[in-house]
Amino acid sequence: MPRFLQGWLADVIRFSQQRPEVYKTRQRPIYSLKRNIMVKKSEGKNPIIAEFKRKSPSGLNVNSDIIEYVKFMEANDVAGISVLTEEKFFGGSYTDLERVAENVSVPVLMKDFVVTEKQINTAYSLGADAVLLIVRILTERELISLYKYAKSYKLDVIVEVTNEEEVEIALRNNFDIIGVNSRDLSSLDLSLEKAERLLKLIPSDRIKIAESGIRTRDDIHRLKNAGADAFLIGTTLMQDPNKIKELI
């Protein structure tokens, strides 16, 4: 771990480091999330990555049918599906990832606190097309190593940033997809203003994904004006899946 982490974040990293690898023969082709985002943009749509999660440290707690949810999102032309696979704090599982990959033909992101190559092996084996790497929880050396490892599987990699220092790390390593999280991972505070500021620091030749706190079409408009290419939306859609119709 790169710096002093405490509270739930330190716990989730320890848990992730100890998680066993799951190996199966991959059953589906790789669908490019990056390519699909650009396709949706060219069609004049808001490229949305719809996230499935049962709970979160920020207070979400729902009991939706995962397959019904992801099929509904696919039918409403999302750019991709994000599946929370972290168990302790988000109620996810690798089984969730596998089931989603078996039931949709859009790109699937394994959303987790990835700190080991074992987790990337599992993501690929179970059908994920993309993984998330969080700058906050990795040293720069670890980040680069895991990025290259995921790319060796031809997976897309979203590198998540939450402040200016992390943006600088992402830019100097030429990462092609950068996720800007409006939520502070330690305090859990949300700030779309911060996200707007960070998005404007990232050149237009990168794919920029706005994450967290997106509730309305106005929020999307704000973030798009700041440079966002796509929008990862979880809590809003978990609480009301039909919102996808107005957001897309």
PDB file of C-alpha atoms in Angstrom:
ATOM      1  CA  MET A   1       0.000   0.000   0.000  1.00  0.00           C
ATOM      2  CA  PRO A   2       1.409   3.395  -1.003  1.00  0.00           C
ATOM      3  CA  ARG A   3       0.556   5.472   2.026  1.00  0.00           C
ATOM      4  CA  PHE A   4      -1.190   5.334   5.353  1.00  0.00           C
ATOM      5  CA  LEU A   5      -4.664   3.888   4.836  1.00  0.00           C
ATOM      6  CA  GLN A   6      -7.064   3.514   7.705  1.00  0.00           C
ATOM      7  CA  GLY A   7     -10.635   2.532   8.479  1.00  0.00           C
ATOM      8  CA  TRP A   8     -12.703   0.626   5.946  1.00  0.00           C
ATOM      9  CA  LEU A   9     -10.226   1.267   3.136  1.00  0.00           C
ATOM     10  CA  ALA A  10      -7.361  -0.450   4.970  1.00  0.00           C
ATOM     11  CA  ASP A  11      -9.659  -3.363   5.817  1.00  0.00           C
ATOM     12  CA  VAL A  12     -10.793  -3.848   2.238  1.00  0.00           C
ATOM     13  CA  ILE A  13      -7.206  -3.843   0.954  1.00  0.00           C
ATOM     14  CA  ARG A  14      -6.152  -6.505   3.466  1.00  0.00           C
ATOM     15  CA  PHE A  15      -9.121  -8.612   2.456  1.00  0.00           C
ATOM     16  CA  SER A  16      -8.320  -8.184  -1.251  1.00  0.00           C
ATOM     17  CA  GLN A  17      -4.702  -9.254  -0.756  1.00  0.00           C
ATOM     18  CA  GLN A  18      -5.838 -12.536   0.816  1.00  0.00           C
ATOM     19  CA  ARG A  19      -8.565 -13.367  -1.679  1.00  0.00           C
ATOM     20  CA  PRO A  20      -8.052 -16.682  -3.512  1.00  0.00           C
ATOM     21  CA  GLU A  21      -7.830 -16.818  -7.281  1.00  0.00           C
ATOM     22  CA  VAL A  22     -10.661 -18.387  -9.278  1.00  0.00           C
ATOM     23  CA  TYR A  23      -9.611 -20.075 -12.500  1.00  0.00           C
ATOM     24  CA  LYS A  24     -11.957 -21.183 -15.260  1.00  0.00           C
ATOM     25  CA  THR A  25     -11.606 -21.299 -19.036  1.00  0.00           C
ATOM     26  CA  ARG A  26     -12.951 -18.017 -20.392  1.00  0.00           C
ATOM     27  CA  GLN A  27     -16.172 -18.614 -22.304  1.00  0.00           C
ATOM     28  CA  ARG A  28     -16.720 -15.364 -24.190  1.00  0.00           C
ATOM     29  CA  PRO A  29     -14.816 -12.990 -26.460  1.00  0.00           C
ATOM     30  CA  ILE A  30     -13.460  -9.711 -25.141  1.00  0.00           C
ATOM     31  CA  TYR A  31     -15.789  -6.775 -25.781  1.00  0.00           C
ATOM     32  CA  SER A  32     -13.920  -3.459 -25.760  1.00  0.00           C
ATOM     33  CA  LEU A  33     -15.358  -0.959 -23.299  1.00  0.00           C
ATOM     34  CA  LYS A  34     -13.235   1.804 -24.804  1.00  0.00           C
ATOM     35  CA  ARG A  35     -14.555   1.105 -28.292  1.00  0.00           C
ATOM     36  CA  ASN A  36     -18.149   0.885 -27.106  1.00  0.00           C
ATOM     37  CA  ILE A  37     -17.908   4.241 -25.327  1.00  0.00           C
ATOM     38  CA  MET A  38     -16.762   5.860 -28.568  1.00  0.00           C
ATOM     39  CA  VAL A  39     -19.546   4.156 -30.528  1.00  0.00           C
ATOM     40  CA  LYS A  40     -22.220   5.449 -28.141  1.00  0.00           C
ATOM     41  CA  LYS A  41     -20.719   8.950 -28.316  1.00  0.00           C
ATOM     42  CA  SER A  42     -20.790   8.858 -32.115  1.00  0.00           C
ATOM     43  CA  GLU A  43     -24.475   7.905 -31.946  1.00  0.00           C
ATOM     44  CA  GLY A  44     -25.209  11.012 -29.874  1.00  0.00           C
ATOM     45  CA  LYS A  45     -25.908   9.063 -26.684  1.00  0.00           C
ATOM     46  CA  ASN A  46     -24.552   9.527 -23.182  1.00  0.00           C
ATOM     47  CA  PRO A  47     -22.249   6.502 -22.776  1.00  0.00           C
ATOM     48  CA  ILE A  48     -23.302   5.059 -19.432  1.00  0.00           C
ATOM     49  CA  ILE A  49     -21.674   2.222 -17.522  1.00  0.00           C
ATOM     50  CA  ALA A  50     -24.461   0.874 -15.330  1.00  0.00           C
ATOM     51  CA  GLU A  51     -23.208  -0.564 -12.068  1.00  0.00           C
ATOM     52  CA  PHE A  52     -24.647  -3.424 -10.042  1.00  0.00           C
ATOM     53  CA  LYS A  53     -23.941  -3.359  -6.317  1.00  0.00           C
ATOM     54  CA  ARG A  54     -25.996  -4.548  -3.379  1.00  0.00           C
ATOM     55  CA  LYS A  55     -24.602  -2.202  -0.752  1.00  0.00           C
ATOM     56  CA  SER A  56     -21.871   0.368  -0.166  1.00  0.00           C
ATOM     57  CA  PRO A  57     -20.119   2.142   2.726  1.00  0.00           C
ATOM     58  CA  SER A  58     -21.986   5.310   1.720  1.00  0.00           C
ATOM     59  CA  GLY A  59     -25.305   3.745   2.722  1.00  0.00           C
ATOM     60  CA  LEU A  60     -26.808   1.863  -0.231  1.00  0.00           C
ATOM     61  CA  ASN A  61     -28.568  -1.400   0.647  1.00  0.00           C
ATOM     62  CA  VAL A  62     -30.830  -2.978  -1.983  1.00  0.00           C
ATOM     63  CA  ASN A  63     -31.894  -6.475  -2.983  1.00  0.00           C
ATOM     64  CA  SER A  64     -32.312  -6.468  -6.766  1.00  0.00           C
ATOM     65  CA  ASP A  65     -32.158  -9.447  -9.107  1.00  0.00           C
ATOM     66  CA  ILE A  66     -28.788  -9.131 -10.800  1.00  0.00           C
ATOM     67  CA  ILE A  67     -29.668 -10.762 -14.124  1.00  0.00           C
ATOM     68  CA  GLU A  68     -32.937  -8.874 -14.483  1.00  0.00           C
ATOM     69  CA  TYR A  69     -31.071  -5.630 -13.759  1.00  0.00           C
ATOM     70  CA  VAL A  70     -28.203  -6.110 -16.212  1.00  0.00           C
ATOM     71  CA  LYS A  71     -30.455  -7.366 -19.002  1.00  0.00           C
ATOM     72  CA  PHE A  72     -32.658  -4.292 -18.518  1.00  0.00           C
ATOM     73  CA  MET A  73     -29.612  -2.042 -18.737  1.00  0.00           C
ATOM     74  CA  GLU A  74     -28.352  -3.823 -21.851  1.00  0.00           C
ATOM     75  CA  ALA A  75     -31.784  -3.418 -23.461  1.00  0.00           C
ATOM     76  CA  ASN A  76     -31.536   0.320 -22.757  1.00  0.00           C
ATOM     77  CA  ASP A  77     -28.277   0.590 -24.701  1.00  0.00           C
ATOM     78  CA  VAL A  78     -25.698   1.175 -21.983  1.00  0.00           C
ATOM     79  CA  ALA A  79     -22.040   1.296 -22.992  1.00  0.00           C
ATOM     80  CA  GLY A  80     -21.129  -1.302 -20.390  1.00  0.00           C
ATOM     81  CA  ILE A  81     -21.967  -3.034 -17.124  1.00  0.00           C
ATOM     82  CA  SER A  82     -19.928  -2.634 -13.935  1.00  0.00           C
ATOM     83  CA  VAL A  83     -20.107  -5.449 -11.390  1.00  0.00           C
ATOM     84  CA  LEU A  84     -18.945  -4.876  -7.808  1.00  0.00           C
ATOM     85  CA  THR A  85     -17.161  -8.058  -6.770  1.00  0.00           C
ATOM     86  CA  GLU A  86     -15.861  -6.885  -3.373  1.00  0.00           C
ATOM     87  CA  GLU A  87     -17.559  -9.006  -0.707  1.00  0.00           C
ATOM     88  CA  LYS A  88     -17.177  -7.396   2.708  1.00  0.00           C
ATOM     89  CA  PHE A  89     -18.303  -3.820   2.109  1.00  0.00           C
ATOM     90  CA  PHE A  90     -20.226  -4.046  -1.173  1.00  0.00           C
ATOM     91  CA  GLY A  91     -21.907  -7.458  -0.937  1.00  0.00           C
ATOM     92  CA  GLY A  92     -20.492  -8.568  -4.276  1.00  0.00           C
ATOM     93  CA  SER A  93     -18.901 -11.807  -5.422  1.00  0.00           C
ATOM     94  CA  TYR A  94     -16.962 -13.355  -8.259  1.00  0.00           C
ATOM     95  CA  THR A  95     -20.095 -15.402  -8.934  1.00  0.00           C
ATOM     96  CA  ASP A  96     -21.925 -12.156  -9.717  1.00  0.00           C
ATOM     97  CA  LEU A  97     -19.276 -11.309 -12.315  1.00  0.00           C
ATOM     98  CA  GLU A  98     -19.446 -14.736 -13.910  1.00  0.00           C
ATOM     99  CA  ARG A  99     -23.255 -14.690 -14.111  1.00  0.00           C
ATOM    100  CA  VAL A 100     -23.338 -11.234 -15.681  1.00  0.00           C
ATOM    101  CA  ALA A 101     -20.691 -12.150 -18.266  1.00  0.00           C
ATOM    102  CA  GLU A 102     -22.754 -15.214 -19.191  1.00  0.00           C
ATOM    103  CA  ASN A 103     -25.924 -13.184 -19.697  1.00  0.00           C
ATOM    104  CA  VAL A 104     -24.969  -9.992 -21.569  1.00  0.00           C
ATOM    105  CA  SER A 105     -23.078  -9.117 -24.740  1.00  0.00           C
ATOM    106  CA  VAL A 106     -21.894  -5.664 -23.703  1.00  0.00           C
ATOM    107  CA  PRO A 107     -18.517  -4.924 -22.087  1.00  0.00           C
ATOM    108  CA  VAL A 108     -18.299  -5.930 -18.419  1.00  0.00           C
ATOM    109  CA  LEU A 109     -16.101  -4.145 -15.889  1.00  0.00           C
ATOM    110  CA  MET A 110     -14.941  -5.973 -12.770  1.00  0.00           C
ATOM    111  CA  LYS A 111     -15.161  -3.220 -10.154  1.00  0.00           C
ATOM    112  CA  ASP A 112     -13.032  -4.110  -7.159  1.00  0.00           C
ATOM    113  CA  PHE A 113     -10.027  -3.048  -5.123  1.00  0.00           C
ATOM    114  CA  VAL A 114      -7.449  -4.745  -7.315  1.00  0.00           C
ATOM    115  CA  VAL A 115      -4.066  -5.134  -5.640  1.00  0.00           C
ATOM    116  CA  THR A 116      -2.865  -8.522  -6.949  1.00  0.00           C
ATOM    117  CA  GLU A 117      -2.349 -10.272 -10.274  1.00  0.00           C
ATOM    118  CA  LYS A 118      -4.583 -13.059  -8.946  1.00  0.00           C
ATOM    119  CA  GLN A 119      -7.557 -10.705  -9.083  1.00  0.00           C
ATOM    120  CA  ILE A 120      -6.804  -9.856 -12.710  1.00  0.00           C
ATOM    121  CA  ASN A 121      -6.474 -13.558 -13.564  1.00  0.00           C
ATOM    122  CA  THR A 122      -9.886 -14.091 -12.008  1.00  0.00           C
ATOM    123  CA  ALA A 123     -11.410 -11.139 -13.868  1.00  0.00           C
ATOM    124  CA  TYR A 124     -10.259 -12.496 -17.210  1.00  0.00           C
ATOM    125  CA  SER A 125     -11.230 -16.098 -16.445  1.00  0.00           C
ATOM    126  CA  LEU A 126     -14.769 -15.183 -15.394  1.00  0.00           C
ATOM    127  CA  GLY A 127     -15.466 -13.024 -18.429  1.00  0.00           C
ATOM    128  CA  ALA A 128     -14.626  -9.427 -17.505  1.00  0.00           C
ATOM    129  CA  ASP A 129     -13.581  -7.152 -20.359  1.00  0.00           C
ATOM    130  CA  ALA A 130     -12.149  -4.403 -18.160  1.00  0.00           C
ATOM    131  CA  VAL A 131     -10.761  -3.889 -14.672  1.00  0.00           C
ATOM    132  CA  LEU A 132     -10.420  -0.887 -12.377  1.00  0.00           C
ATOM    133  CA  LEU A 133      -7.101   0.169 -10.851  1.00  0.00           C
ATOM    134  CA  ILE A 134      -7.345   2.762  -8.072  1.00  0.00           C
ATOM    135  CA  VAL A 135      -4.348   5.092  -7.792  1.00  0.00           C
ATOM    136  CA  ARG A 136      -5.185   5.837  -4.143  1.00  0.00           C
ATOM    137  CA  ILE A 137      -4.420   2.283  -2.999  1.00  0.00           C
ATOM    138  CA  LEU A 138      -1.358   1.420  -5.115  1.00  0.00           C
ATOM    139  CA  THR A 139       2.216   2.605  -5.362  1.00  0.00           C
ATOM    140  CA  GLU A 140       3.093   3.943  -8.787  1.00  0.00           C
ATOM    141  CA  ARG A 141       5.244   0.877  -9.413  1.00  0.00           C
ATOM    142  CA  GLU A 142       2.368  -1.446  -8.460  1.00  0.00           C
ATOM    143  CA  LEU A 143      -0.019   0.551 -10.630  1.00  0.00           C
ATOM    144  CA  ILE A 144       2.208   0.293 -13.698  1.00  0.00           C
ATOM    145  CA  SER A 145       2.838  -3.414 -13.141  1.00  0.00           C
ATOM    146  CA  LEU A 146      -0.838  -4.304 -12.716  1.00  0.00           C
ATOM    147  CA  TYR A 147      -1.793  -2.117 -15.683  1.00  0.00           C
ATOM    148  CA  LYS A 148       0.653  -3.939 -17.952  1.00  0.00           C
ATOM    149  CA  TYR A 149      -0.486  -7.292 -16.592  1.00  0.00           C
ATOM    150  CA  ALA A 150      -4.150  -6.553 -17.344  1.00  0.00           C
ATOM    151  CA  LYS A 151      -3.225  -5.270 -20.797  1.00  0.00           C
ATOM    152  CA  SER A 152      -1.431  -8.571 -21.480  1.00  0.00           C
ATOM    153  CA  TYR A 153      -4.906 -10.150 -21.368  1.00  0.00           C
ATOM    154  CA  LYS A 154      -6.179  -7.449 -23.795  1.00  0.00           C
ATOM    155  CA  LEU A 155      -8.409  -6.069 -21.046  1.00  0.00           C
ATOM    156  CA  ASP A 156      -9.307  -2.388 -20.903  1.00  0.00           C
ATOM    157  CA  VAL A 157      -8.079  -0.707 -17.729  1.00  0.00           C
ATOM    158  CA  ILE A 158      -9.787   2.223 -16.013  1.00  0.00           C
ATOM    159  CA  VAL A 159      -7.268   4.058 -13.842  1.00  0.00           C
ATOM    160  CA  GLU A 160      -9.216   5.861 -11.113  1.00  0.00           C
ATOM    161  CA  VAL A 161      -8.116   9.234  -9.715  1.00  0.00           C
ATOM    162  CA  THR A 162      -9.508  11.441  -6.949  1.00  0.00           C
ATOM    163  CA  ASN A 163      -7.106  14.392  -6.781  1.00  0.00           C
ATOM    164  CA  GLU A 164      -4.557  16.413  -8.761  1.00  0.00           C
ATOM    165  CA  GLU A 165      -1.567  14.311  -7.676  1.00  0.00           C
ATOM    166  CA  GLU A 166      -3.260  11.148  -8.928  1.00  0.00           C
ATOM    167  CA  VAL A 167      -4.181  12.823 -12.228  1.00  0.00           C
ATOM    168  CA  GLU A 168      -0.498  13.657 -12.689  1.00  0.00           C
ATOM    169  CA  ILE A 169       0.453  10.010 -12.111  1.00  0.00           C
ATOM    170  CA  ALA A 170      -2.124   8.829 -14.659  1.00  0.00           C
ATOM    171  CA  LEU A 171      -0.994  11.344 -17.261  1.00  0.00           C
ATOM    172  CA  ARG A 172       2.737  10.770 -16.981  1.00  0.00           C
ATOM    173  CA  ASN A 173       2.216   7.041 -17.477  1.00  0.00           C
ATOM    174  CA  ASN A 174       0.036   7.586 -20.556  1.00  0.00           C
ATOM    175  CA  PHE A 175      -2.900   5.571 -19.245  1.00  0.00           C
ATOM    176  CA  ASP A 176      -5.601   5.721 -21.911  1.00  0.00           C
ATOM    177  CA  ILE A 177      -8.768   5.473 -19.788  1.00  0.00           C
ATOM    178  CA  ILE A 178      -9.002   7.625 -16.673  1.00  0.00           C
ATOM    179  CA  GLY A 179     -11.882   7.445 -14.208  1.00  0.00           C
ATOM    180  CA  VAL A 180     -12.504  10.565 -12.138  1.00  0.00           C
ATOM    181  CA  ASN A 181     -14.236   9.682  -8.875  1.00  0.00           C
ATOM    182  CA  SER A 182     -16.300  12.455  -7.280  1.00  0.00           C
ATOM    183  CA  ARG A 183     -16.222  10.571  -3.985  1.00  0.00           C
ATOM    184  CA  ASP A 184     -13.322  10.768  -1.546  1.00  0.00           C
ATOM    185  CA  LEU A 185     -12.539   7.157  -0.656  1.00  0.00           C
ATOM    186  CA  SER A 186     -11.609   7.958   2.940  1.00  0.00           C
ATOM    187  CA  SER A 187     -14.267  10.479   4.000  1.00  0.00           C
ATOM    188  CA  LEU A 188     -16.867   9.271   1.430  1.00  0.00           C
ATOM    189  CA  ASP A 189     -17.688  12.939   0.731  1.00  0.00           C
ATOM    190  CA  LEU A 190     -18.985  13.739  -2.761  1.00  0.00           C
ATOM    191  CA  SER A 191     -18.017  16.735  -4.884  1.00  0.00           C
ATOM    192  CA  LEU A 192     -19.013  17.132  -8.515  1.00  0.00           C
ATOM    193  CA  GLU A 193     -17.119  20.434  -8.452  1.00  0.00           C
ATOM    194  CA  LYS A 194     -13.915  18.517  -7.714  1.00  0.00           C
ATOM    195  CA  ALA A 195     -14.682  16.092 -10.535  1.00  0.00           C
ATOM    196  CA  GLU A 196     -15.210  18.972 -12.968  1.00  0.00           C
ATOM    197  CA  ARG A 197     -11.886  20.481 -11.956  1.00  0.00           C
ATOM    198  CA  LEU A 198     -10.000  17.208 -12.407  1.00  0.00           C
ATOM    199  CA  LEU A 199     -11.663  16.375 -15.722  1.00  0.00           C
ATOM    200  CA  LYS A 200     -10.444  19.681 -17.133  1.00  0.00           C
ATOM    201  CA  LEU A 201      -6.846  18.703 -16.318  1.00  0.00           C
ATOM    202  CA  ILE A 202      -6.979  15.616 -18.536  1.00  0.00           C
ATOM    203  CA  PRO A 203      -6.288  15.970 -22.288  1.00  0.00           C
ATOM    204  CA  SER A 204      -9.023  15.100 -24.752  1.00  0.00           C
ATOM    205  CA  ASP A 205      -6.986  12.236 -26.231  1.00  0.00           C
ATOM    206  CA  ARG A 206      -7.767  10.140 -23.128  1.00  0.00           C
ATOM    207  CA  ILE A 207     -11.109   8.498 -22.438  1.00  0.00           C
ATOM    208  CA  LYS A 208     -12.477  10.210 -19.324  1.00  0.00           C
ATOM    209  CA  ILE A 209     -15.103   8.478 -17.198  1.00  0.00           C
ATOM    210  CA  ALA A 210     -16.979  10.405 -14.503  1.00  0.00           C
ATOM    211  CA  GLU A 211     -17.761   8.226 -11.474  1.00  0.00           C
ATOM    212  CA  SER A 212     -20.021   8.618  -8.415  1.00  0.00           C
ATOM    213  CA  GLY A 213     -22.710  11.089  -7.428  1.00  0.00           C
ATOM    214  CA  ILE A 214     -24.444  11.249 -10.815  1.00  0.00           C
ATOM    215  CA  ARG A 215     -28.176  11.553 -10.223  1.00  0.00           C
ATOM    216  CA  THR A 216     -29.687  13.703 -12.978  1.00  0.00           C
ATOM    217  CA  ARG A 217     -29.316  14.632 -16.609  1.00  0.00           C
ATOM    218  CA  ASP A 218     -28.086  18.032 -15.400  1.00  0.00           C
ATOM    219  CA  ASP A 219     -25.231  16.280 -13.568  1.00  0.00           C
ATOM    220  CA  ILE A 220     -24.288  14.526 -16.805  1.00  0.00           C
ATOM    221  CA  HIS A 221     -24.456  17.822 -18.699  1.00  0.00           C
ATOM    222  CA  ARG A 222     -22.122  19.474 -16.175  1.00  0.00           C
ATOM    223  CA  LEU A 223     -19.595  16.664 -16.307  1.00  0.00           C
ATOM    224  CA  LYS A 224     -19.777  16.394 -20.089  1.00  0.00           C
ATOM    225  CA  ASN A 225     -19.036  20.111 -20.377  1.00  0.00           C
ATOM    226  CA  ALA A 226     -15.960  19.513 -18.193  1.00  0.00           C
ATOM    227  CA  GLY A 227     -14.760  16.856 -20.631  1.00  0.00           C
ATOM    228  CA  ALA A 228     -16.279  13.545 -19.501  1.00  0.00           C
ATOM    229  CA  ASP A 229     -16.738  10.971 -22.266  1.00  0.00           C
ATOM    230  CA  ALA A 230     -18.707   8.438 -20.214  1.00  0.00           C
ATOM    231  CA  PHE A 231     -20.496   8.114 -16.900  1.00  0.00           C
ATOM    232  CA  LEU A 232     -20.358   5.286 -14.361  1.00  0.00           C
ATOM    233  CA  ILE A 233     -23.619   5.270 -12.422  1.00  0.00           C
ATOM    234  CA  GLY A 234     -24.444   2.884  -9.585  1.00  0.00           C
ATOM    235  CA  THR A 235     -26.582   4.025  -6.662  1.00  0.00           C
ATOM    236  CA  THR A 236     -29.005   6.117  -8.745  1.00  0.00           C
ATOM    237  CA  LEU A 237     -29.784   3.192 -11.060  1.00  0.00           C
ATOM    238  CA  MET A 238     -29.872   0.597  -8.291  1.00  0.00           C
ATOM    239  CA  GLN A 239     -32.499   2.692  -6.511  1.00  0.00           C
ATOM    240  CA  ASP A 240     -34.519   3.276  -9.700  1.00  0.00           C
ATOM    241  CA  PRO A 241     -33.463   1.310 -12.799  1.00  0.00           C
ATOM    242  CA  ASN A 242     -35.937   3.203 -14.977  1.00  0.00           C
ATOM    243  CA  LYS A 243     -33.821   6.346 -14.549  1.00  0.00           C
ATOM    244  CA  ILE A 244     -31.589   4.958 -17.288  1.00  0.00           C
ATOM    245  CA  LYS A 245     -34.191   6.035 -19.861  1.00  0.00           C
ATOM    246  CA  GLU A 246     -33.793   9.730 -19.026  1.00  0.00           C
ATOM    247  CA  LEU A 247     -30.038   9.636 -18.379  1.00  0.00           C
ATOM    248  CA  ILE A 248     -28.951   7.964 -21.591  1.00  0.00           C
TER     249      ILE A 248
END
